[in-house]
Amino acid sequence: MVHNYDDDCIFCKIIKGEVPSYTVYEDDDVKAFLDISQGTPGHTLVVPKTHVADIFAYDADLAATVFSKIPAIARAVKNSNPEIKGLNILNNNGKVAYQSVFHSHIHLIPRYTDHDDFGMTFKDNSSKYDEKAYTDIQNAIKSQF
């Protein structure tokens, strides 16, 4: 993989060793380190070692390389503490989707209990859709391939 960096990117600086991090895994392609916010203990970020803003900028090779590392890193996080009962894997893309650092990163967020200071809500909006609405959305997405 060719490594491109953005001199103004905090994650590029972490990758290059210019900013310290609590690295838990590193190879030629990815670096995984503790999120400084620690949403829950063990909250880890996995970043490609090349500057790419978000998932929309991945090509197939980069996606295969980065995402193939996620299961092993996730297992290591989970196995690091017997109190971890589950794990959320999140990837935010764009400011509206809560992306705050514009270097693609995958959050691995350990879950200890139903009340461990982390939450997500999926609202059921199905009452707002009929067969035509679903079909229109389906066709709009399918037409992009």
PDB file of C-alpha atoms in Angstrom:
ATOM      1  CA  MET A   1       0.000   0.000   0.000  1.00  0.00           C
ATOM      2  CA  VAL A   2       1.241   3.477  -0.838  1.00  0.00           C
ATOM      3  CA  HIS A   3       1.058   5.713   2.212  1.00  0.00           C
ATOM      4  CA  ASN A   4      -0.148   9.249   1.617  1.00  0.00           C
ATOM      5  CA  TYR A   5      -0.344  11.666   4.527  1.00  0.00           C
ATOM      6  CA  ASP A   6      -2.046  14.956   5.277  1.00  0.00           C
ATOM      7  CA  ASP A   7       0.266  17.155   7.344  1.00  0.00           C
ATOM      8  CA  ASP A   8      -2.728  18.724   9.130  1.00  0.00           C
ATOM      9  CA  CYS A   9      -4.363  15.407  10.085  1.00  0.00           C
ATOM     10  CA  ILE A  10      -4.054  14.275  13.713  1.00  0.00           C
ATOM     11  CA  PHE A  11      -4.336  10.605  12.722  1.00  0.00           C
ATOM     12  CA  CYS A  12      -1.587  10.974  10.096  1.00  0.00           C
ATOM     13  CA  LYS A  13       0.580  12.518  12.820  1.00  0.00           C
ATOM     14  CA  ILE A  14      -0.205   9.554  15.093  1.00  0.00           C
ATOM     15  CA  ILE A  15       0.638   7.098  12.290  1.00  0.00           C
ATOM     16  CA  LYS A  16       3.980   8.848  11.685  1.00  0.00           C
ATOM     17  CA  GLY A  17       4.789   8.887  15.419  1.00  0.00           C
ATOM     18  CA  GLU A  18       4.657  12.690  15.679  1.00  0.00           C
ATOM     19  CA  VAL A  19       1.835  12.511  18.231  1.00  0.00           C
ATOM     20  CA  PRO A  20       1.868   9.818  20.924  1.00  0.00           C
ATOM     21  CA  SER A  21      -0.839   7.181  21.065  1.00  0.00           C
ATOM     22  CA  TYR A  22      -1.683   4.052  22.990  1.00  0.00           C
ATOM     23  CA  THR A  23      -1.156   1.636  20.116  1.00  0.00           C
ATOM     24  CA  VAL A  24      -2.682  -1.818  20.525  1.00  0.00           C
ATOM     25  CA  TYR A  25      -1.927  -3.177  17.034  1.00  0.00           C
ATOM     26  CA  GLU A  26       0.109  -2.068  14.044  1.00  0.00           C
ATOM     27  CA  ASP A  27       1.227  -3.533  10.752  1.00  0.00           C
ATOM     28  CA  ASP A  28       2.191  -2.122   7.343  1.00  0.00           C
ATOM     29  CA  ASP A  29      -1.417  -1.214   6.503  1.00  0.00           C
ATOM     30  CA  VAL A  30      -3.309  -0.244   9.663  1.00  0.00           C
ATOM     31  CA  LYS A  31      -2.764   1.157  13.110  1.00  0.00           C
ATOM     32  CA  ALA A  32      -5.132   0.523  16.023  1.00  0.00           C
ATOM     33  CA  PHE A  33      -4.931   2.713  19.096  1.00  0.00           C
ATOM     34  CA  LEU A  34      -7.049   3.685  22.065  1.00  0.00           C
ATOM     35  CA  ASP A  35      -9.546   6.473  21.435  1.00  0.00           C
ATOM     36  CA  ILE A  36      -8.518   9.250  23.798  1.00  0.00           C
ATOM     37  CA  SER A  37     -12.181   9.730  24.810  1.00  0.00           C
ATOM     38  CA  GLN A  38     -12.596   6.094  25.949  1.00  0.00           C
ATOM     39  CA  GLY A  39     -16.377   6.004  25.402  1.00  0.00           C
ATOM     40  CA  THR A  40     -16.100   2.731  27.298  1.00  0.00           C
ATOM     41  CA  PRO A  41     -12.844   1.197  28.583  1.00  0.00           C
ATOM     42  CA  GLY A  42     -10.966  -0.294  25.636  1.00  0.00           C
ATOM     43  CA  HIS A  43     -12.564   1.961  22.965  1.00  0.00           C
ATOM     44  CA  THR A  44     -10.159   1.477  20.064  1.00  0.00           C
ATOM     45  CA  LEU A  45      -9.783   3.177  16.677  1.00  0.00           C
ATOM     46  CA  VAL A  46      -8.563   1.328  13.588  1.00  0.00           C
ATOM     47  CA  VAL A  47      -7.146   3.583  10.871  1.00  0.00           C
ATOM     48  CA  PRO A  48      -5.605   2.913   7.483  1.00  0.00           C
ATOM     49  CA  LYS A  49      -1.998   4.045   7.280  1.00  0.00           C
ATOM     50  CA  THR A  50      -2.801   6.189   4.283  1.00  0.00           C
ATOM     51  CA  HIS A  51      -4.853   9.359   4.453  1.00  0.00           C
ATOM     52  CA  VAL A  52      -8.347   8.705   3.180  1.00  0.00           C
ATOM     53  CA  ALA A  53     -11.160  10.950   4.363  1.00  0.00           C
ATOM     54  CA  ASP A  54     -13.998   8.454   4.635  1.00  0.00           C
ATOM     55  CA  ILE A  55     -15.498   5.231   3.288  1.00  0.00           C
ATOM     56  CA  PHE A  56     -16.500   6.975   0.065  1.00  0.00           C
ATOM     57  CA  ALA A  57     -12.807   7.364  -0.828  1.00  0.00           C
ATOM     58  CA  TYR A  58     -11.908   3.668  -0.368  1.00  0.00           C
ATOM     59  CA  ASP A  59     -11.197   1.505  -3.367  1.00  0.00           C
ATOM     60  CA  ALA A  60     -11.778  -2.253  -3.222  1.00  0.00           C
ATOM     61  CA  ASP A  61      -8.162  -3.045  -2.322  1.00  0.00           C
ATOM     62  CA  LEU A  62      -8.032  -0.593   0.567  1.00  0.00           C
ATOM     63  CA  ALA A  63     -11.377  -1.839   1.877  1.00  0.00           C
ATOM     64  CA  ALA A  64     -10.227  -5.467   1.710  1.00  0.00           C
ATOM     65  CA  THR A  65      -6.977  -4.624   3.456  1.00  0.00           C
ATOM     66  CA  VAL A  66      -8.460  -2.532   6.265  1.00  0.00           C
ATOM     67  CA  PHE A  67     -11.652  -4.460   6.932  1.00  0.00           C
ATOM     68  CA  SER A  68      -9.888  -7.836   6.905  1.00  0.00           C
ATOM     69  CA  LYS A  69      -8.007  -6.731  10.049  1.00  0.00           C
ATOM     70  CA  ILE A  70     -11.133  -5.806  12.040  1.00  0.00           C
ATOM     71  CA  PRO A  71     -12.112  -9.293  13.317  1.00  0.00           C
ATOM     72  CA  ALA A  72      -8.692 -10.033  14.851  1.00  0.00           C
ATOM     73  CA  ILE A  73      -8.430  -6.599  16.467  1.00  0.00           C
ATOM     74  CA  ALA A  74     -12.022  -6.873  17.735  1.00  0.00           C
ATOM     75  CA  ARG A  75     -11.269 -10.296  19.252  1.00  0.00           C
ATOM     76  CA  ALA A  76      -8.169  -8.890  20.963  1.00  0.00           C
ATOM     77  CA  VAL A  77     -10.191  -6.032  22.452  1.00  0.00           C
ATOM     78  CA  LYS A  78     -12.938  -8.392  23.637  1.00  0.00           C
ATOM     79  CA  ASN A  79     -10.488 -10.928  25.054  1.00  0.00           C
ATOM     80  CA  SER A  80      -8.564  -8.211  26.908  1.00  0.00           C
ATOM     81  CA  ASN A  81     -11.195  -7.995  29.643  1.00  0.00           C
ATOM     82  CA  PRO A  82     -13.540 -10.763  30.807  1.00  0.00           C
ATOM     83  CA  GLU A  83     -16.150  -8.110  31.671  1.00  0.00           C
ATOM     84  CA  ILE A  84     -16.625  -7.214  27.977  1.00  0.00           C
ATOM     85  CA  LYS A  85     -19.913  -8.803  26.872  1.00  0.00           C
ATOM     86  CA  GLY A  86     -20.139  -7.375  23.328  1.00  0.00           C
ATOM     87  CA  LEU A  87     -18.678  -4.826  20.932  1.00  0.00           C
ATOM     88  CA  ASN A  88     -20.065  -2.113  18.671  1.00  0.00           C
ATOM     89  CA  ILE A  89     -18.219  -1.506  15.405  1.00  0.00           C
ATOM     90  CA  LEU A  90     -18.928   1.960  14.000  1.00  0.00           C
ATOM     91  CA  ASN A  91     -17.698   3.962  11.044  1.00  0.00           C
ATOM     92  CA  ASN A  92     -18.954   7.553  10.781  1.00  0.00           C
ATOM     93  CA  ASN A  93     -18.752   9.238   7.375  1.00  0.00           C
ATOM     94  CA  GLY A  94     -19.301  12.967   7.071  1.00  0.00           C
ATOM     95  CA  LYS A  95     -19.960  15.648   9.640  1.00  0.00           C
ATOM     96  CA  VAL A  96     -23.710  14.948   9.665  1.00  0.00           C
ATOM     97  CA  ALA A  97     -22.876  11.333  10.597  1.00  0.00           C
ATOM     98  CA  TYR A  98     -20.764  12.490  13.574  1.00  0.00           C
ATOM     99  CA  GLN A  99     -17.377  12.150  11.880  1.00  0.00           C
ATOM    100  CA  SER A 100     -15.072  14.540  13.739  1.00  0.00           C
ATOM    101  CA  VAL A 101     -11.653  13.542  12.348  1.00  0.00           C
ATOM    102  CA  PHE A 102     -11.632  13.379   8.573  1.00  0.00           C
ATOM    103  CA  HIS A 103      -9.247  10.456   8.299  1.00  0.00           C
ATOM    104  CA  SER A 104     -11.293   7.288   7.999  1.00  0.00           C
ATOM    105  CA  HIS A 105     -11.444   5.329  11.222  1.00  0.00           C
ATOM    106  CA  ILE A 106     -13.406   2.434  12.619  1.00  0.00           C
ATOM    107  CA  HIS A 107     -14.512   2.554  16.256  1.00  0.00           C
ATOM    108  CA  LEU A 108     -14.402  -0.664  18.268  1.00  0.00           C
ATOM    109  CA  ILE A 109     -16.455   0.089  21.375  1.00  0.00           C
ATOM    110  CA  PRO A 110     -16.524  -2.606  24.060  1.00  0.00           C
ATOM    111  CA  ARG A 111     -19.859  -3.144  25.777  1.00  0.00           C
ATOM    112  CA  TYR A 112     -19.986  -4.157  29.406  1.00  0.00           C
ATOM    113  CA  THR A 113     -23.652  -3.679  30.308  1.00  0.00           C
ATOM    114  CA  ASP A 114     -26.797  -2.052  28.951  1.00  0.00           C
ATOM    115  CA  HIS A 115     -25.859   1.018  31.019  1.00  0.00           C
ATOM    116  CA  ASP A 116     -22.178   1.611  30.222  1.00  0.00           C
ATOM    117  CA  ASP A 117     -22.317   5.232  28.991  1.00  0.00           C
ATOM    118  CA  PHE A 118     -22.777   4.318  25.339  1.00  0.00           C
ATOM    119  CA  GLY A 119     -25.998   4.263  23.389  1.00  0.00           C
ATOM    120  CA  MET A 120     -27.474   4.122  19.923  1.00  0.00           C
ATOM    121  CA  THR A 121     -31.048   4.574  18.807  1.00  0.00           C
ATOM    122  CA  PHE A 122     -32.610   3.122  15.684  1.00  0.00           C
ATOM    123  CA  LYS A 123     -36.014   4.675  15.220  1.00  0.00           C
ATOM    124  CA  ASP A 124     -38.716   2.665  13.461  1.00  0.00           C
ATOM    125  CA  ASN A 125     -39.981   4.858  10.617  1.00  0.00           C
ATOM    126  CA  SER A 126     -41.642   2.033   8.705  1.00  0.00           C
ATOM    127  CA  SER A 127     -45.101   3.596   9.115  1.00  0.00           C
ATOM    128  CA  LYS A 128     -43.933   6.429   6.815  1.00  0.00           C
ATOM    129  CA  TYR A 129     -43.234   4.072   3.888  1.00  0.00           C
ATOM    130  CA  ASP A 130     -45.402   2.118   1.504  1.00  0.00           C
ATOM    131  CA  GLU A 131     -44.435  -0.339  -1.229  1.00  0.00           C
ATOM    132  CA  LYS A 132     -43.800   2.464  -3.757  1.00  0.00           C
ATOM    133  CA  ALA A 133     -41.543   4.398  -1.377  1.00  0.00           C
ATOM    134  CA  TYR A 134     -39.443   1.313  -0.614  1.00  0.00           C
ATOM    135  CA  THR A 135     -39.236   0.445  -4.312  1.00  0.00           C
ATOM    136  CA  ASP A 136     -38.231   4.004  -5.258  1.00  0.00           C
ATOM    137  CA  ILE A 137     -35.392   3.968  -2.722  1.00  0.00           C
ATOM    138  CA  GLN A 138     -34.353   0.476  -3.780  1.00  0.00           C
ATOM    139  CA  ASN A 139     -34.207   1.447  -7.458  1.00  0.00           C
ATOM    140  CA  ALA A 140     -32.338   4.694  -6.774  1.00  0.00           C
ATOM    141  CA  ILE A 141     -29.610   2.760  -4.961  1.00  0.00           C
ATOM    142  CA  LYS A 142     -29.482  -0.115  -7.462  1.00  0.00           C
ATOM    143  CA  SER A 143     -29.086   2.339 -10.347  1.00  0.00           C
ATOM    144  CA  GLN A 144     -25.742   3.493  -8.922  1.00  0.00           C
ATOM    145  CA  PHE A 145     -23.975   0.194  -9.566  1.00  0.00           C
TER     146      PHE A 145
END
